[in-house]
Amino acid sequence: IPDLKFTQTTEHDVMYGAHLHDVMEIIWVLSGCTRLIFRDRSYRLNCGDAVIIAPNEVHAGGSYERSSFSFAALHIPRIILEMLFGYQYARQSMAPVQLLDRSIAGILYRDLIGGLLDTLSVADQLTCLDDGLGRLFRARHSLAFPAVPLTSCHPAVSRAKSVINATFTEPIDFCHLAMEVHLHQRYLISLFKTMTGIPPHQYQI
């Protein structure tokens, strides 16, 4: 499946700066413990825990008190979530961050990662994702509650649009604009395109 990506790290003590993804991200802590920073709050994740981060949510984190850790991450495109769980799910609000204890995290890792590694086709991958995430989305409803709709405009995009609207006749430094909204330039452009349907340069034109 395009944009369905699995990453597994070796042990390291890196801190990752603020960033976001235009996909749903599931992170499992495989060793050590980590810190997740989200909306000015800090969470400690121990070995075996997992976190699910909604698309386009800015977060940071990494080493907890300079200790080494390793993790695995699965990126699932939103279009796949909509395809599997329906238009209504895609229109619903999604918890920005969902923390999973080790018992649930372990089952999810086994079902998703163990299953996906054995798939030979896109159809098999979709079935694996449907089975693995189905418990969370259908039975527990742990990811759905009134929050910020996925279709609402992200604050960084709103700010970028305001700047472009005010100075569209002048050259705009998108690198500086990205720094102003605390995002990497590439992420800002991707997020802008996701929210508006066109990249910022085309919007300016």
PDB file of C-alpha atoms in Angstrom:
ATOM      1  CA  ILE A   1       0.000   0.000   0.000  1.00  0.00           C
ATOM      2  CA  PRO A   2       1.510   3.366  -0.979  1.00  0.00           C
ATOM      3  CA  ASP A   3       2.591   5.445   2.041  1.00  0.00           C
ATOM      4  CA  LEU A   4       2.071   2.532   4.451  1.00  0.00           C
ATOM      5  CA  LYS A   5       5.466   2.509   6.151  1.00  0.00           C
ATOM      6  CA  PHE A   6       7.013   0.512   8.983  1.00  0.00           C
ATOM      7  CA  THR A   7      10.197   1.653  10.720  1.00  0.00           C
ATOM      8  CA  GLN A   8      12.173  -0.019  13.484  1.00  0.00           C
ATOM      9  CA  THR A   9      15.167   1.633  15.147  1.00  0.00           C
ATOM     10  CA  THR A  10      18.164   0.401  17.031  1.00  0.00           C
ATOM     11  CA  GLU A  11      18.810   1.787  20.511  1.00  0.00           C
ATOM     12  CA  HIS A  12      19.686   5.492  20.577  1.00  0.00           C
ATOM     13  CA  ASP A  13      19.240   8.573  22.782  1.00  0.00           C
ATOM     14  CA  VAL A  14      18.003  11.100  20.230  1.00  0.00           C
ATOM     15  CA  MET A  15      15.394  13.769  20.980  1.00  0.00           C
ATOM     16  CA  TYR A  16      13.160  14.510  17.987  1.00  0.00           C
ATOM     17  CA  GLY A  17      12.062  18.109  17.495  1.00  0.00           C
ATOM     18  CA  ALA A  18       8.506  19.221  16.822  1.00  0.00           C
ATOM     19  CA  HIS A  19       7.161  17.619  13.654  1.00  0.00           C
ATOM     20  CA  LEU A  20       4.015  16.089  12.204  1.00  0.00           C
ATOM     21  CA  HIS A  21       2.887  13.513   9.664  1.00  0.00           C
ATOM     22  CA  ASP A  22      -0.093  13.590   7.317  1.00  0.00           C
ATOM     23  CA  VAL A  23      -0.761   9.959   8.236  1.00  0.00           C
ATOM     24  CA  MET A  24      -1.827   8.211  11.438  1.00  0.00           C
ATOM     25  CA  GLU A  25       1.267   7.114  13.338  1.00  0.00           C
ATOM     26  CA  ILE A  26       1.454   4.241  15.801  1.00  0.00           C
ATOM     27  CA  ILE A  27       4.649   4.104  17.873  1.00  0.00           C
ATOM     28  CA  TRP A  28       5.647   1.140  20.047  1.00  0.00           C
ATOM     29  CA  VAL A  29       8.454   1.475  22.623  1.00  0.00           C
ATOM     30  CA  LEU A  30      10.585  -1.635  22.194  1.00  0.00           C
ATOM     31  CA  SER A  31      13.235  -0.900  24.824  1.00  0.00           C
ATOM     32  CA  GLY A  32      13.984   1.750  27.418  1.00  0.00           C
ATOM     33  CA  CYS A  33      11.529   4.564  28.046  1.00  0.00           C
ATOM     34  CA  THR A  34      10.700   7.673  26.063  1.00  0.00           C
ATOM     35  CA  ARG A  35       9.113  11.072  26.430  1.00  0.00           C
ATOM     36  CA  LEU A  36       6.260  12.283  24.206  1.00  0.00           C
ATOM     37  CA  ILE A  37       5.644  16.039  24.129  1.00  0.00           C
ATOM     38  CA  PHE A  38       2.277  17.079  22.790  1.00  0.00           C
ATOM     39  CA  ARG A  39       0.330  20.336  23.194  1.00  0.00           C
ATOM     40  CA  ASP A  40       2.648  21.533  25.985  1.00  0.00           C
ATOM     41  CA  ARG A  41       2.226  18.315  27.964  1.00  0.00           C
ATOM     42  CA  SER A  42       4.806  15.597  28.510  1.00  0.00           C
ATOM     43  CA  TYR A  43       4.067  11.875  28.679  1.00  0.00           C
ATOM     44  CA  ARG A  44       6.378   9.057  29.716  1.00  0.00           C
ATOM     45  CA  LEU A  45       6.158   5.849  27.696  1.00  0.00           C
ATOM     46  CA  ASN A  46       7.747   2.720  29.120  1.00  0.00           C
ATOM     47  CA  CYS A  47       8.968  -0.352  27.292  1.00  0.00           C
ATOM     48  CA  GLY A  48       5.955  -2.158  25.863  1.00  0.00           C
ATOM     49  CA  ASP A  49       3.712   0.913  25.737  1.00  0.00           C
ATOM     50  CA  ALA A  50       2.428   2.445  22.516  1.00  0.00           C
ATOM     51  CA  VAL A  51       0.908   5.704  21.349  1.00  0.00           C
ATOM     52  CA  ILE A  52      -1.357   6.485  18.407  1.00  0.00           C
ATOM     53  CA  ILE A  53      -0.990   9.985  16.972  1.00  0.00           C
ATOM     54  CA  ALA A  54      -3.636  11.436  14.695  1.00  0.00           C
ATOM     55  CA  PRO A  55      -2.668  12.890  11.302  1.00  0.00           C
ATOM     56  CA  ASN A  56      -1.230  16.416  11.267  1.00  0.00           C
ATOM     57  CA  GLU A  57      -0.740  16.643  15.030  1.00  0.00           C
ATOM     58  CA  VAL A  58       2.509  18.368  15.997  1.00  0.00           C
ATOM     59  CA  HIS A  59       4.511  16.354  18.513  1.00  0.00           C
ATOM     60  CA  ALA A  60       8.070  15.882  19.751  1.00  0.00           C
ATOM     61  CA  GLY A  61       9.912  13.496  22.015  1.00  0.00           C
ATOM     62  CA  GLY A  62      12.551  10.841  22.281  1.00  0.00           C
ATOM     63  CA  SER A  63      15.036   9.962  24.971  1.00  0.00           C
ATOM     64  CA  TYR A  64      13.782  10.165  28.555  1.00  0.00           C
ATOM     65  CA  GLU A  65      16.465  11.717  30.779  1.00  0.00           C
ATOM     66  CA  ARG A  66      19.147  10.854  28.207  1.00  0.00           C
ATOM     67  CA  SER A  67      18.478   7.128  28.423  1.00  0.00           C
ATOM     68  CA  SER A  68      18.695   4.878  25.378  1.00  0.00           C
ATOM     69  CA  PHE A  69      15.557   3.506  23.778  1.00  0.00           C
ATOM     70  CA  SER A  70      14.306   1.901  20.593  1.00  0.00           C
ATOM     71  CA  PHE A  71      10.941   2.009  18.911  1.00  0.00           C
ATOM     72  CA  ALA A  72       8.904   0.783  15.984  1.00  0.00           C
ATOM     73  CA  ALA A  73       6.510   3.022  14.061  1.00  0.00           C
ATOM     74  CA  LEU A  74       3.759   2.329  11.571  1.00  0.00           C
ATOM     75  CA  HIS A  75       2.402   5.110   9.330  1.00  0.00           C
ATOM     76  CA  ILE A  76      -1.122   4.511   8.000  1.00  0.00           C
ATOM     77  CA  PRO A  77      -2.512   6.894   5.338  1.00  0.00           C
ATOM     78  CA  ARG A  78      -5.840   8.548   6.153  1.00  0.00           C
ATOM     79  CA  ILE A  79      -7.333   7.356   2.868  1.00  0.00           C
ATOM     80  CA  ILE A  80      -6.838   3.781   4.081  1.00  0.00           C
ATOM     81  CA  LEU A  81      -8.654   4.549   7.340  1.00  0.00           C
ATOM     82  CA  GLU A  82     -11.528   6.048   5.364  1.00  0.00           C
ATOM     83  CA  MET A  83     -11.613   3.078   2.997  1.00  0.00           C
ATOM     84  CA  LEU A  84     -11.690   0.523   5.813  1.00  0.00           C
ATOM     85  CA  PHE A  85     -13.853   2.251   8.371  1.00  0.00           C
ATOM     86  CA  GLY A  86     -16.115   4.349   6.199  1.00  0.00           C
ATOM     87  CA  TYR A  87     -16.757   7.931   5.348  1.00  0.00           C
ATOM     88  CA  GLN A  88     -18.434   8.575   8.687  1.00  0.00           C
ATOM     89  CA  TYR A  89     -15.269   7.570  10.555  1.00  0.00           C
ATOM     90  CA  ALA A  90     -13.133   9.852   8.397  1.00  0.00           C
ATOM     91  CA  ARG A  91     -15.499  12.751   9.113  1.00  0.00           C
ATOM     92  CA  GLN A  92     -15.525  12.068  12.841  1.00  0.00           C
ATOM     93  CA  SER A  93     -13.142  13.645  15.262  1.00  0.00           C
ATOM     94  CA  MET A  94     -10.175  11.565  16.287  1.00  0.00           C
ATOM     95  CA  ALA A  95      -8.332  11.701  19.582  1.00  0.00           C
ATOM     96  CA  PRO A  96      -5.157  13.705  18.872  1.00  0.00           C
ATOM     97  CA  VAL A  97      -3.140  11.240  20.959  1.00  0.00           C
ATOM     98  CA  GLN A  98      -4.180   7.860  22.355  1.00  0.00           C
ATOM     99  CA  LEU A  99      -1.880   6.142  24.848  1.00  0.00           C
ATOM    100  CA  LEU A 100      -2.033   2.341  24.966  1.00  0.00           C
ATOM    101  CA  ASP A 101      -0.781   0.252  27.865  1.00  0.00           C
ATOM    102  CA  ARG A 102       1.449  -2.707  27.183  1.00  0.00           C
ATOM    103  CA  SER A 103      -1.326  -5.317  27.128  1.00  0.00           C
ATOM    104  CA  ILE A 104      -3.261  -3.573  24.348  1.00  0.00           C
ATOM    105  CA  ALA A 105      -0.056  -2.388  22.662  1.00  0.00           C
ATOM    106  CA  GLY A 106       1.287  -5.929  22.540  1.00  0.00           C
ATOM    107  CA  ILE A 107      -1.853  -7.305  20.922  1.00  0.00           C
ATOM    108  CA  LEU A 108      -1.891  -4.486  18.384  1.00  0.00           C
ATOM    109  CA  TYR A 109       1.783  -5.036  17.543  1.00  0.00           C
ATOM    110  CA  ARG A 110       1.254  -8.763  17.092  1.00  0.00           C
ATOM    111  CA  ASP A 111      -1.827  -8.312  14.937  1.00  0.00           C
ATOM    112  CA  LEU A 112      -0.538  -5.464  12.782  1.00  0.00           C
ATOM    113  CA  ILE A 113       3.205  -5.897  12.465  1.00  0.00           C
ATOM    114  CA  GLY A 114       3.203  -9.669  12.709  1.00  0.00           C
ATOM    115  CA  GLY A 115       0.381  -9.849  10.202  1.00  0.00           C
ATOM    116  CA  LEU A 116       1.674  -7.254   7.758  1.00  0.00           C
ATOM    117  CA  LEU A 117       5.079  -8.910   7.521  1.00  0.00           C
ATOM    118  CA  ASP A 118       3.339 -12.057   6.290  1.00  0.00           C
ATOM    119  CA  THR A 119       1.174 -10.369   3.642  1.00  0.00           C
ATOM    120  CA  LEU A 120       1.824 -10.910  -0.045  1.00  0.00           C
ATOM    121  CA  SER A 121      -0.725  -8.532  -1.587  1.00  0.00           C
ATOM    122  CA  VAL A 122      -2.476  -5.197  -1.058  1.00  0.00           C
ATOM    123  CA  ALA A 123      -5.702  -7.065  -0.361  1.00  0.00           C
ATOM    124  CA  ASP A 124      -3.959  -9.024   2.410  1.00  0.00           C
ATOM    125  CA  GLN A 125      -2.561  -5.810   3.880  1.00  0.00           C
ATOM    126  CA  LEU A 126      -6.009  -4.197   3.926  1.00  0.00           C
ATOM    127  CA  THR A 127      -7.466  -7.258   5.637  1.00  0.00           C
ATOM    128  CA  CYS A 128      -4.689  -7.196   8.228  1.00  0.00           C
ATOM    129  CA  LEU A 129      -5.240  -3.491   8.952  1.00  0.00           C
ATOM    130  CA  ASP A 130      -8.997  -3.990   9.124  1.00  0.00           C
ATOM    131  CA  ASP A 131      -8.631  -6.844  11.611  1.00  0.00           C
ATOM    132  CA  GLY A 132      -5.901  -5.188  13.687  1.00  0.00           C
ATOM    133  CA  LEU A 133      -7.462  -1.744  14.013  1.00  0.00           C
ATOM    134  CA  GLY A 134     -11.058  -2.949  14.055  1.00  0.00           C
ATOM    135  CA  ARG A 135     -11.026  -3.646  17.787  1.00  0.00           C
ATOM    136  CA  LEU A 136      -9.943  -0.097  18.529  1.00  0.00           C
ATOM    137  CA  PHE A 137     -12.220   1.674  16.070  1.00  0.00           C
ATOM    138  CA  ARG A 138     -15.345  -0.465  16.302  1.00  0.00           C
ATOM    139  CA  ALA A 139     -15.387  -2.136  19.708  1.00  0.00           C
ATOM    140  CA  ARG A 140     -13.563   0.190  22.093  1.00  0.00           C
ATOM    141  CA  HIS A 141     -14.101   3.459  20.161  1.00  0.00           C
ATOM    142  CA  SER A 142     -10.928   4.578  21.887  1.00  0.00           C
ATOM    143  CA  LEU A 143      -9.887   6.938  19.100  1.00  0.00           C
ATOM    144  CA  ALA A 144     -13.170   8.726  18.508  1.00  0.00           C
ATOM    145  CA  PHE A 145     -14.353  11.583  20.704  1.00  0.00           C
ATOM    146  CA  PRO A 146     -15.251  15.242  20.088  1.00  0.00           C
ATOM    147  CA  ALA A 147     -11.996  17.011  19.337  1.00  0.00           C
ATOM    148  CA  VAL A 148     -10.728  18.871  16.284  1.00  0.00           C
ATOM    149  CA  PRO A 149     -12.311  17.522  13.064  1.00  0.00           C
ATOM    150  CA  LEU A 150      -9.823  16.208  10.535  1.00  0.00           C
ATOM    151  CA  THR A 151     -11.363  18.534   7.966  1.00  0.00           C
ATOM    152  CA  SER A 152     -10.819  21.716  10.000  1.00  0.00           C
ATOM    153  CA  CYS A 153      -7.935  23.981   9.039  1.00  0.00           C
ATOM    154  CA  HIS A 154      -4.736  23.499  11.014  1.00  0.00           C
ATOM    155  CA  PRO A 155      -3.548  26.672  12.853  1.00  0.00           C
ATOM    156  CA  ALA A 156      -0.252  26.609  10.938  1.00  0.00           C
ATOM    157  CA  VAL A 157      -2.119  26.549   7.616  1.00  0.00           C
ATOM    158  CA  SER A 158      -4.434  29.347   8.763  1.00  0.00           C
ATOM    159  CA  ARG A 159      -1.409  31.478   9.638  1.00  0.00           C
ATOM    160  CA  ALA A 160       0.302  30.666   6.336  1.00  0.00           C
ATOM    161  CA  LYS A 161      -2.832  31.618   4.391  1.00  0.00           C
ATOM    162  CA  SER A 162      -3.079  34.893   6.301  1.00  0.00           C
ATOM    163  CA  VAL A 163       0.522  35.804   5.460  1.00  0.00           C
ATOM    164  CA  ILE A 164       0.071  34.883   1.790  1.00  0.00           C
ATOM    165  CA  ASN A 165      -3.205  36.798   1.573  1.00  0.00           C
ATOM    166  CA  ALA A 166      -1.562  39.917   2.989  1.00  0.00           C
ATOM    167  CA  THR A 167       1.634  39.814   0.914  1.00  0.00           C
ATOM    168  CA  PHE A 168       0.794  37.744  -2.152  1.00  0.00           C
ATOM    169  CA  THR A 169       2.315  40.313  -4.559  1.00  0.00           C
ATOM    170  CA  GLU A 170       5.718  40.028  -2.865  1.00  0.00           C
ATOM    171  CA  PRO A 171       8.185  37.118  -2.778  1.00  0.00           C
ATOM    172  CA  ILE A 172       7.398  34.981   0.276  1.00  0.00           C
ATOM    173  CA  ASP A 173      10.110  33.173   2.201  1.00  0.00           C
ATOM    174  CA  PHE A 174       8.377  29.871   2.977  1.00  0.00           C
ATOM    175  CA  CYS A 175      11.345  28.699   5.030  1.00  0.00           C
ATOM    176  CA  HIS A 176      10.924  31.712   7.319  1.00  0.00           C
ATOM    177  CA  LEU A 177       7.162  31.180   7.382  1.00  0.00           C
ATOM    178  CA  ALA A 178       7.641  27.550   8.412  1.00  0.00           C
ATOM    179  CA  MET A 179       9.942  28.631  11.243  1.00  0.00           C
ATOM    180  CA  GLU A 180       7.309  31.133  12.364  1.00  0.00           C
ATOM    181  CA  VAL A 181       4.715  28.382  12.788  1.00  0.00           C
ATOM    182  CA  HIS A 182       7.300  25.969  14.283  1.00  0.00           C
ATOM    183  CA  LEU A 183       7.205  23.432  11.468  1.00  0.00           C
ATOM    184  CA  HIS A 184       9.740  22.122   9.001  1.00  0.00           C
ATOM    185  CA  GLN A 185       9.221  23.738   5.587  1.00  0.00           C
ATOM    186  CA  ARG A 186       8.513  20.380   3.943  1.00  0.00           C
ATOM    187  CA  TYR A 187       5.889  19.527   6.554  1.00  0.00           C
ATOM    188  CA  LEU A 188       4.228  22.925   6.210  1.00  0.00           C
ATOM    189  CA  ILE A 189       3.971  22.559   2.433  1.00  0.00           C
ATOM    190  CA  SER A 190       2.602  19.015   2.758  1.00  0.00           C
ATOM    191  CA  LEU A 191       0.115  20.052   5.437  1.00  0.00           C
ATOM    192  CA  PHE A 192      -0.959  23.103   3.419  1.00  0.00           C
ATOM    193  CA  LYS A 193      -1.608  20.928   0.378  1.00  0.00           C
ATOM    194  CA  THR A 194      -3.526  18.383   2.465  1.00  0.00           C
ATOM    195  CA  MET A 195      -5.788  21.076   3.942  1.00  0.00           C
ATOM    196  CA  THR A 196      -6.322  23.247   0.854  1.00  0.00           C
ATOM    197  CA  GLY A 197      -5.761  20.904  -2.064  1.00  0.00           C
ATOM    198  CA  ILE A 198      -2.885  22.967  -3.508  1.00  0.00           C
ATOM    199  CA  PRO A 199       0.660  23.815  -2.360  1.00  0.00           C
ATOM    200  CA  PRO A 200       1.308  27.291  -0.905  1.00  0.00           C
ATOM    201  CA  HIS A 201       3.168  28.609  -3.968  1.00  0.00           C
ATOM    202  CA  GLN A 202       0.211  27.774  -6.209  1.00  0.00           C
ATOM    203  CA  TYR A 203      -2.112  29.340  -3.638  1.00  0.00           C
ATOM    204  CA  GLN A 204      -0.049  32.531  -3.808  1.00  0.00           C
ATOM    205  CA  ILE A 205      -0.253  32.583  -7.615  1.00  0.00           C
TER     206      ILE A 205
END
